Amino acid sequence: MILASRSPRRSELLGRIGIAPIVRPVDIDETRREDEAPHELVVRLARGKAHACRDGMAGPVNDVVLAADTVVWTDGTVLGKPRDTKDARAMLRSLSGRSHHVSTGVALIAPDGRETSFVETTTVTFHELTEGEIAAYTSSGEPRDKAGAYGIQGLGSLLVRGIEGDYDNVVGLPLARVVRELDRLCPTAPTLCETALTGGRHA
């Protein structure tokens, strides 16, 4: 598999099911279009990254290309990665005591050019955060490269009161859905899901 993403968290999630991807990140224009809904944005960007990755490779492509894009959003407002500590603190204040959404768009392109894409959305609810908690968390440095200024798989878990939906999606890749979409796109016997459940390895 070729992973068109530099996110270490996505590589780690794929590694959990025995996939060691070839990492080939690409850069595309990620500007949100006017009136574009968050779920439309992430799937468009995922498709764009998948095609840019595949098109940029020399010779035949013999592996599935996977690209993904994740955003945190609430009330239609998309929260990207914070610009600095001040921005991170403002984001965390806006999420404090409220529910927000995490949407990940995923695009898969098979070696023969067939493709599929989808969006997975999880709802996350934060505890009421004190200014001391916000200051302590931002000083840890963890929010720096995270959409919405938190990482649920790290210290950010202490901010979360509950989630509704796929936990892995909040980390950066809805793994269970990805496996099933891969099995539909590139059917094998045994299936990828069956092999992963028995601890098998994949390219």
PDB file of C-alpha atoms in Angstrom:
ATOM      1  CA  MET A   1       0.000   0.000   0.000  1.00  0.00           C
ATOM      2  CA  ILE A   2       1.063   3.569  -0.731  1.00  0.00           C
ATOM      3  CA  LEU A   3       0.020   6.083   1.913  1.00  0.00           C
ATOM      4  CA  ALA A   4      -0.273   9.624   0.560  1.00  0.00           C
ATOM      5  CA  SER A   5       0.085  11.149   4.016  1.00  0.00           C
ATOM      6  CA  ARG A   6       2.941  12.118   6.311  1.00  0.00           C
ATOM      7  CA  SER A   7       0.826  11.498   9.423  1.00  0.00           C
ATOM      8  CA  PRO A   8       2.654   9.066  11.723  1.00  0.00           C
ATOM      9  CA  ARG A   9      -0.663   8.253  13.361  1.00  0.00           C
ATOM     10  CA  ARG A  10      -2.114   6.900  10.113  1.00  0.00           C
ATOM     11  CA  SER A  11       0.982   4.761   9.549  1.00  0.00           C
ATOM     12  CA  GLU A  12       0.691   3.437  13.104  1.00  0.00           C
ATOM     13  CA  LEU A  13      -2.982   2.572  12.650  1.00  0.00           C
ATOM     14  CA  LEU A  14      -2.259   0.658   9.440  1.00  0.00           C
ATOM     15  CA  GLY A  15       0.629  -1.090  11.177  1.00  0.00           C
ATOM     16  CA  ARG A  16      -1.811  -2.330  13.782  1.00  0.00           C
ATOM     17  CA  ILE A  17      -3.441  -4.542  11.146  1.00  0.00           C
ATOM     18  CA  GLY A  18      -0.192  -5.673   9.582  1.00  0.00           C
ATOM     19  CA  ILE A  19       0.109  -3.119   6.765  1.00  0.00           C
ATOM     20  CA  ALA A  20       3.506  -1.427   6.396  1.00  0.00           C
ATOM     21  CA  PRO A  21       2.729   1.336   3.878  1.00  0.00           C
ATOM     22  CA  ILE A  22       5.146   3.097   1.564  1.00  0.00           C
ATOM     23  CA  VAL A  23       4.777   6.720   2.665  1.00  0.00           C
ATOM     24  CA  ARG A  24       4.583   9.210  -0.211  1.00  0.00           C
ATOM     25  CA  PRO A  25       3.015  12.453   1.057  1.00  0.00           C
ATOM     26  CA  VAL A  26       1.856  15.082  -1.411  1.00  0.00           C
ATOM     27  CA  ASP A  27       1.046  18.758  -1.085  1.00  0.00           C
ATOM     28  CA  ILE A  28      -2.084  20.171  -2.693  1.00  0.00           C
ATOM     29  CA  ASP A  29      -4.089  23.353  -2.245  1.00  0.00           C
ATOM     30  CA  GLU A  30      -6.263  22.700   0.827  1.00  0.00           C
ATOM     31  CA  THR A  31      -8.201  25.965   0.708  1.00  0.00           C
ATOM     32  CA  ARG A  32     -11.836  25.469   1.620  1.00  0.00           C
ATOM     33  CA  ARG A  33     -14.253  26.530  -1.091  1.00  0.00           C
ATOM     34  CA  GLU A  34     -17.048  28.997  -0.396  1.00  0.00           C
ATOM     35  CA  ASP A  35     -20.056  27.293   1.207  1.00  0.00           C
ATOM     36  CA  GLU A  36     -18.252  23.919   1.154  1.00  0.00           C
ATOM     37  CA  ALA A  37     -19.475  21.650   3.959  1.00  0.00           C
ATOM     38  CA  PRO A  38     -16.806  19.969   6.136  1.00  0.00           C
ATOM     39  CA  HIS A  39     -17.670  16.480   4.852  1.00  0.00           C
ATOM     40  CA  GLU A  40     -17.410  17.726   1.260  1.00  0.00           C
ATOM     41  CA  LEU A  41     -14.056  19.355   1.977  1.00  0.00           C
ATOM     42  CA  VAL A  42     -12.382  16.268   3.446  1.00  0.00           C
ATOM     43  CA  VAL A  43     -13.457  13.867   0.708  1.00  0.00           C
ATOM     44  CA  ARG A  44     -12.424  16.338  -2.014  1.00  0.00           C
ATOM     45  CA  LEU A  45      -9.000  16.763  -0.436  1.00  0.00           C
ATOM     46  CA  ALA A  46      -8.568  13.019   0.063  1.00  0.00           C
ATOM     47  CA  ARG A  47      -9.360  12.379  -3.598  1.00  0.00           C
ATOM     48  CA  GLY A  48      -7.043  15.172  -4.680  1.00  0.00           C
ATOM     49  CA  LYS A  49      -4.167  13.791  -2.622  1.00  0.00           C
ATOM     50  CA  ALA A  50      -4.717  10.232  -3.849  1.00  0.00           C
ATOM     51  CA  HIS A  51      -4.674  11.292  -7.504  1.00  0.00           C
ATOM     52  CA  ALA A  52      -1.713  13.643  -7.036  1.00  0.00           C
ATOM     53  CA  CYS A  53       0.242  10.819  -5.417  1.00  0.00           C
ATOM     54  CA  ARG A  54      -0.620   8.278  -8.094  1.00  0.00           C
ATOM     55  CA  ASP A  55      -0.051  10.706 -10.968  1.00  0.00           C
ATOM     56  CA  GLY A  56       3.334  11.666  -9.559  1.00  0.00           C
ATOM     57  CA  MET A  57       4.709   8.141  -9.612  1.00  0.00           C
ATOM     58  CA  ALA A  58       6.877   6.930 -12.473  1.00  0.00           C
ATOM     59  CA  GLY A  59       5.929   3.679 -14.168  1.00  0.00           C
ATOM     60  CA  PRO A  60       3.046   1.340 -13.363  1.00  0.00           C
ATOM     61  CA  VAL A  61       1.466   1.536  -9.908  1.00  0.00           C
ATOM     62  CA  ASN A  62       1.128  -1.943  -8.421  1.00  0.00           C
ATOM     63  CA  ASP A  63      -0.192  -0.951  -4.999  1.00  0.00           C
ATOM     64  CA  VAL A  64      -3.373   0.561  -3.630  1.00  0.00           C
ATOM     65  CA  VAL A  65      -3.027   4.292  -2.961  1.00  0.00           C
ATOM     66  CA  LEU A  66      -4.669   5.551   0.220  1.00  0.00           C
ATOM     67  CA  ALA A  67      -5.125   9.221   1.060  1.00  0.00           C
ATOM     68  CA  ALA A  68      -7.035  10.829   3.904  1.00  0.00           C
ATOM     69  CA  ASP A  69      -7.864  14.234   5.324  1.00  0.00           C
ATOM     70  CA  THR A  70      -9.291  14.980   8.774  1.00  0.00           C
ATOM     71  CA  VAL A  71     -10.975  18.114  10.097  1.00  0.00           C
ATOM     72  CA  VAL A  72     -12.494  19.122  13.405  1.00  0.00           C
ATOM     73  CA  TRP A  73     -15.604  21.232  13.055  1.00  0.00           C
ATOM     74  CA  THR A  74     -18.504  22.690  14.970  1.00  0.00           C
ATOM     75  CA  ASP A  75     -21.446  24.788  13.790  1.00  0.00           C
ATOM     76  CA  GLY A  76     -20.016  24.626  10.272  1.00  0.00           C
ATOM     77  CA  THR A  77     -16.698  26.193  11.357  1.00  0.00           C
ATOM     78  CA  VAL A  78     -13.630  24.100  10.511  1.00  0.00           C
ATOM     79  CA  LEU A  79     -10.788  24.101  13.029  1.00  0.00           C
ATOM     80  CA  GLY A  80      -7.440  23.313  11.438  1.00  0.00           C
ATOM     81  CA  LYS A  81      -4.053  23.027  13.099  1.00  0.00           C
ATOM     82  CA  PRO A  82      -3.325  25.949  15.444  1.00  0.00           C
ATOM     83  CA  ARG A  83      -0.969  28.637  14.191  1.00  0.00           C
ATOM     84  CA  ASP A  84       0.562  29.136  17.637  1.00  0.00           C
ATOM     85  CA  THR A  85      -0.102  28.675  21.364  1.00  0.00           C
ATOM     86  CA  LYS A  86      -2.563  31.566  21.468  1.00  0.00           C
ATOM     87  CA  ASP A  87      -4.553  30.030  18.618  1.00  0.00           C
ATOM     88  CA  ALA A  88      -4.499  26.591  20.288  1.00  0.00           C
ATOM     89  CA  ARG A  89      -5.869  28.046  23.516  1.00  0.00           C
ATOM     90  CA  ALA A  90      -8.648  29.826  21.628  1.00  0.00           C
ATOM     91  CA  MET A  91      -9.620  26.574  19.890  1.00  0.00           C
ATOM     92  CA  LEU A  92      -9.724  24.657  23.160  1.00  0.00           C
ATOM     93  CA  ARG A  93     -11.884  27.339  24.763  1.00  0.00           C
ATOM     94  CA  SER A  94     -14.305  27.081  21.840  1.00  0.00           C
ATOM     95  CA  LEU A  95     -14.576  23.291  22.360  1.00  0.00           C
ATOM     96  CA  SER A  96     -14.798  23.393  26.169  1.00  0.00           C
ATOM     97  CA  GLY A  97     -17.979  21.820  27.551  1.00  0.00           C
ATOM     98  CA  ARG A  98     -19.383  21.222  24.063  1.00  0.00           C
ATOM     99  CA  SER A  99     -19.729  18.549  21.424  1.00  0.00           C
ATOM    100  CA  HIS A 100     -17.929  18.847  18.105  1.00  0.00           C
ATOM    101  CA  HIS A 101     -17.386  16.652  15.068  1.00  0.00           C
ATOM    102  CA  VAL A 102     -14.338  14.990  13.565  1.00  0.00           C
ATOM    103  CA  SER A 103     -14.705  14.080   9.885  1.00  0.00           C
ATOM    104  CA  THR A 104     -12.175  12.067   7.899  1.00  0.00           C
ATOM    105  CA  GLY A 105     -12.372  11.730   4.141  1.00  0.00           C
ATOM    106  CA  VAL A 106     -10.659   8.643   2.708  1.00  0.00           C
ATOM    107  CA  ALA A 107      -9.856   7.895  -0.938  1.00  0.00           C
ATOM    108  CA  LEU A 108      -8.581   4.548  -2.259  1.00  0.00           C
ATOM    109  CA  ILE A 109      -7.308   3.885  -5.776  1.00  0.00           C
ATOM    110  CA  ALA A 110      -6.687   0.285  -6.865  1.00  0.00           C
ATOM    111  CA  PRO A 111      -3.743  -0.642  -9.139  1.00  0.00           C
ATOM    112  CA  ASP A 112      -6.149  -0.963 -12.083  1.00  0.00           C
ATOM    113  CA  GLY A 113      -7.481   2.572 -11.520  1.00  0.00           C
ATOM    114  CA  ARG A 114     -10.771   1.718  -9.849  1.00  0.00           C
ATOM    115  CA  GLU A 115     -11.433   3.963  -6.897  1.00  0.00           C
ATOM    116  CA  THR A 116     -13.726   4.595  -3.983  1.00  0.00           C
ATOM    117  CA  SER A 117     -14.055   7.272  -1.330  1.00  0.00           C
ATOM    118  CA  PHE A 118     -16.074   7.910   1.800  1.00  0.00           C
ATOM    119  CA  VAL A 119     -16.399  10.142   4.859  1.00  0.00           C
ATOM    120  CA  GLU A 120     -16.559   8.992   8.477  1.00  0.00           C
ATOM    121  CA  THR A 121     -17.736  11.404  11.196  1.00  0.00           C
ATOM    122  CA  THR A 122     -17.383  10.987  14.968  1.00  0.00           C
ATOM    123  CA  THR A 123     -18.894  13.244  17.623  1.00  0.00           C
ATOM    124  CA  VAL A 124     -16.615  14.186  20.534  1.00  0.00           C
ATOM    125  CA  THR A 125     -17.742  15.910  23.734  1.00  0.00           C
ATOM    126  CA  PHE A 126     -15.297  17.821  25.936  1.00  0.00           C
ATOM    127  CA  HIS A 127     -15.372  18.396  29.661  1.00  0.00           C
ATOM    128  CA  GLU A 128     -15.607  21.981  30.842  1.00  0.00           C
ATOM    129  CA  LEU A 129     -11.978  23.069  30.753  1.00  0.00           C
ATOM    130  CA  THR A 130     -10.402  25.470  33.205  1.00  0.00           C
ATOM    131  CA  GLU A 131      -7.901  28.083  32.071  1.00  0.00           C
ATOM    132  CA  GLY A 132      -5.270  26.187  34.060  1.00  0.00           C
ATOM    133  CA  GLU A 133      -6.003  22.980  32.180  1.00  0.00           C
ATOM    134  CA  ILE A 134      -5.879  24.747  28.826  1.00  0.00           C
ATOM    135  CA  ALA A 135      -2.581  26.424  29.711  1.00  0.00           C
ATOM    136  CA  ALA A 136      -1.073  23.156  30.961  1.00  0.00           C
ATOM    137  CA  TYR A 137      -2.125  21.212  27.890  1.00  0.00           C
ATOM    138  CA  THR A 138      -0.891  23.780  25.384  1.00  0.00           C
ATOM    139  CA  SER A 139       2.427  24.006  27.217  1.00  0.00           C
ATOM    140  CA  SER A 140       2.879  20.260  26.654  1.00  0.00           C
ATOM    141  CA  GLY A 141       3.306  20.961  22.945  1.00  0.00           C
ATOM    142  CA  GLU A 142       0.881  18.210  21.960  1.00  0.00           C
ATOM    143  CA  PRO A 143      -1.716  20.503  20.299  1.00  0.00           C
ATOM    144  CA  ARG A 144       0.847  21.957  17.894  1.00  0.00           C
ATOM    145  CA  ASP A 145       0.242  19.703  14.868  1.00  0.00           C
ATOM    146  CA  LYS A 146      -3.277  18.524  15.663  1.00  0.00           C
ATOM    147  CA  ALA A 147      -6.508  19.611  13.995  1.00  0.00           C
ATOM    148  CA  GLY A 148      -8.658  21.212  16.688  1.00  0.00           C
ATOM    149  CA  ALA A 149      -5.576  21.564  18.915  1.00  0.00           C
ATOM    150  CA  TYR A 150      -5.845  18.195  20.635  1.00  0.00           C
ATOM    151  CA  GLY A 151      -4.842  14.570  20.210  1.00  0.00           C
ATOM    152  CA  ILE A 152      -7.285  12.060  21.658  1.00  0.00           C
ATOM    153  CA  GLN A 153      -4.641   9.319  21.652  1.00  0.00           C
ATOM    154  CA  GLY A 154      -2.364  11.332  23.965  1.00  0.00           C
ATOM    155  CA  LEU A 155      -2.799  13.737  26.851  1.00  0.00           C
ATOM    156  CA  GLY A 156      -5.808  15.147  25.012  1.00  0.00           C
ATOM    157  CA  SER A 157      -7.785  12.123  26.186  1.00  0.00           C
ATOM    158  CA  LEU A 158      -8.049  13.878  29.566  1.00  0.00           C
ATOM    159  CA  LEU A 159     -10.132  16.606  27.936  1.00  0.00           C
ATOM    160  CA  VAL A 160     -12.729  14.220  26.493  1.00  0.00           C
ATOM    161  CA  ARG A 161     -15.945  13.363  28.295  1.00  0.00           C
ATOM    162  CA  GLY A 162     -17.182  10.952  25.646  1.00  0.00           C
ATOM    163  CA  ILE A 163     -17.358  10.058  21.973  1.00  0.00           C
ATOM    164  CA  GLU A 164     -20.055   8.778  19.657  1.00  0.00           C
ATOM    165  CA  GLY A 165     -18.681   6.820  16.739  1.00  0.00           C
ATOM    166  CA  ASP A 166     -15.287   5.504  15.631  1.00  0.00           C
ATOM    167  CA  TYR A 167     -12.400   6.303  18.001  1.00  0.00           C
ATOM    168  CA  ASP A 168      -9.737   5.584  15.350  1.00  0.00           C
ATOM    169  CA  ASN A 169     -11.413   8.158  13.128  1.00  0.00           C
ATOM    170  CA  VAL A 170     -10.592  10.837  15.703  1.00  0.00           C
ATOM    171  CA  VAL A 171      -6.976   9.657  15.719  1.00  0.00           C
ATOM    172  CA  GLY A 172      -6.873  10.120  11.947  1.00  0.00           C
ATOM    173  CA  LEU A 173      -8.131   7.055  10.068  1.00  0.00           C
ATOM    174  CA  PRO A 174     -11.370   5.029  10.456  1.00  0.00           C
ATOM    175  CA  LEU A 175      -9.528   1.724  10.292  1.00  0.00           C
ATOM    176  CA  ALA A 176     -12.462  -0.712  10.387  1.00  0.00           C
ATOM    177  CA  ARG A 177     -14.214   1.087   7.527  1.00  0.00           C
ATOM    178  CA  VAL A 178     -10.960   1.296   5.538  1.00  0.00           C
ATOM    179  CA  VAL A 179     -10.460  -2.476   5.804  1.00  0.00           C
ATOM    180  CA  ARG A 180     -13.970  -3.198   4.573  1.00  0.00           C
ATOM    181  CA  GLU A 181     -13.682  -0.737   1.699  1.00  0.00           C
ATOM    182  CA  LEU A 182     -10.363  -2.320   0.699  1.00  0.00           C
ATOM    183  CA  ASP A 183     -11.963  -5.767   0.722  1.00  0.00           C
ATOM    184  CA  ARG A 184     -14.698  -4.496  -1.618  1.00  0.00           C
ATOM    185  CA  LEU A 185     -12.248  -2.694  -3.896  1.00  0.00           C
ATOM    186  CA  CYS A 186      -9.634  -5.466  -4.045  1.00  0.00           C
ATOM    187  CA  PRO A 187     -11.308  -8.751  -3.040  1.00  0.00           C
ATOM    188  CA  THR A 188      -8.968 -11.530  -1.907  1.00  0.00           C
ATOM    189  CA  ALA A 189      -9.318 -14.918  -0.273  1.00  0.00           C
ATOM    190  CA  PRO A 190      -8.927 -14.785   2.642  1.00  0.00           C
ATOM    191  CA  THR A 191     -10.100 -11.189   2.973  1.00  0.00           C
ATOM    192  CA  LEU A 192      -7.892  -8.469   4.389  1.00  0.00           C
ATOM    193  CA  CYS A 193     -10.145  -8.332   7.436  1.00  0.00           C
ATOM    194  CA  GLU A 194      -9.828 -12.089   8.019  1.00  0.00           C
ATOM    195  CA  THR A 195      -6.060 -11.993   7.618  1.00  0.00           C
ATOM    196  CA  ALA A 196      -5.699  -8.980   9.923  1.00  0.00           C
ATOM    197  CA  LEU A 197      -7.812 -10.684  12.589  1.00  0.00           C
ATOM    198  CA  THR A 198      -5.430 -13.645  12.568  1.00  0.00           C
ATOM    199  CA  GLY A 199      -2.366 -11.419  12.871  1.00  0.00           C
ATOM    200  CA  GLY A 200      -1.227 -11.688   9.239  1.00  0.00           C
ATOM    201  CA  ARG A 201       0.979  -9.155   7.489  1.00  0.00           C
ATOM    202  CA  HIS A 202       0.312  -7.169   4.311  1.00  0.00           C
ATOM    203  CA  ALA A 203       2.376  -5.046   1.966  1.00  0.00           C
TER     204      ALA A 203
END
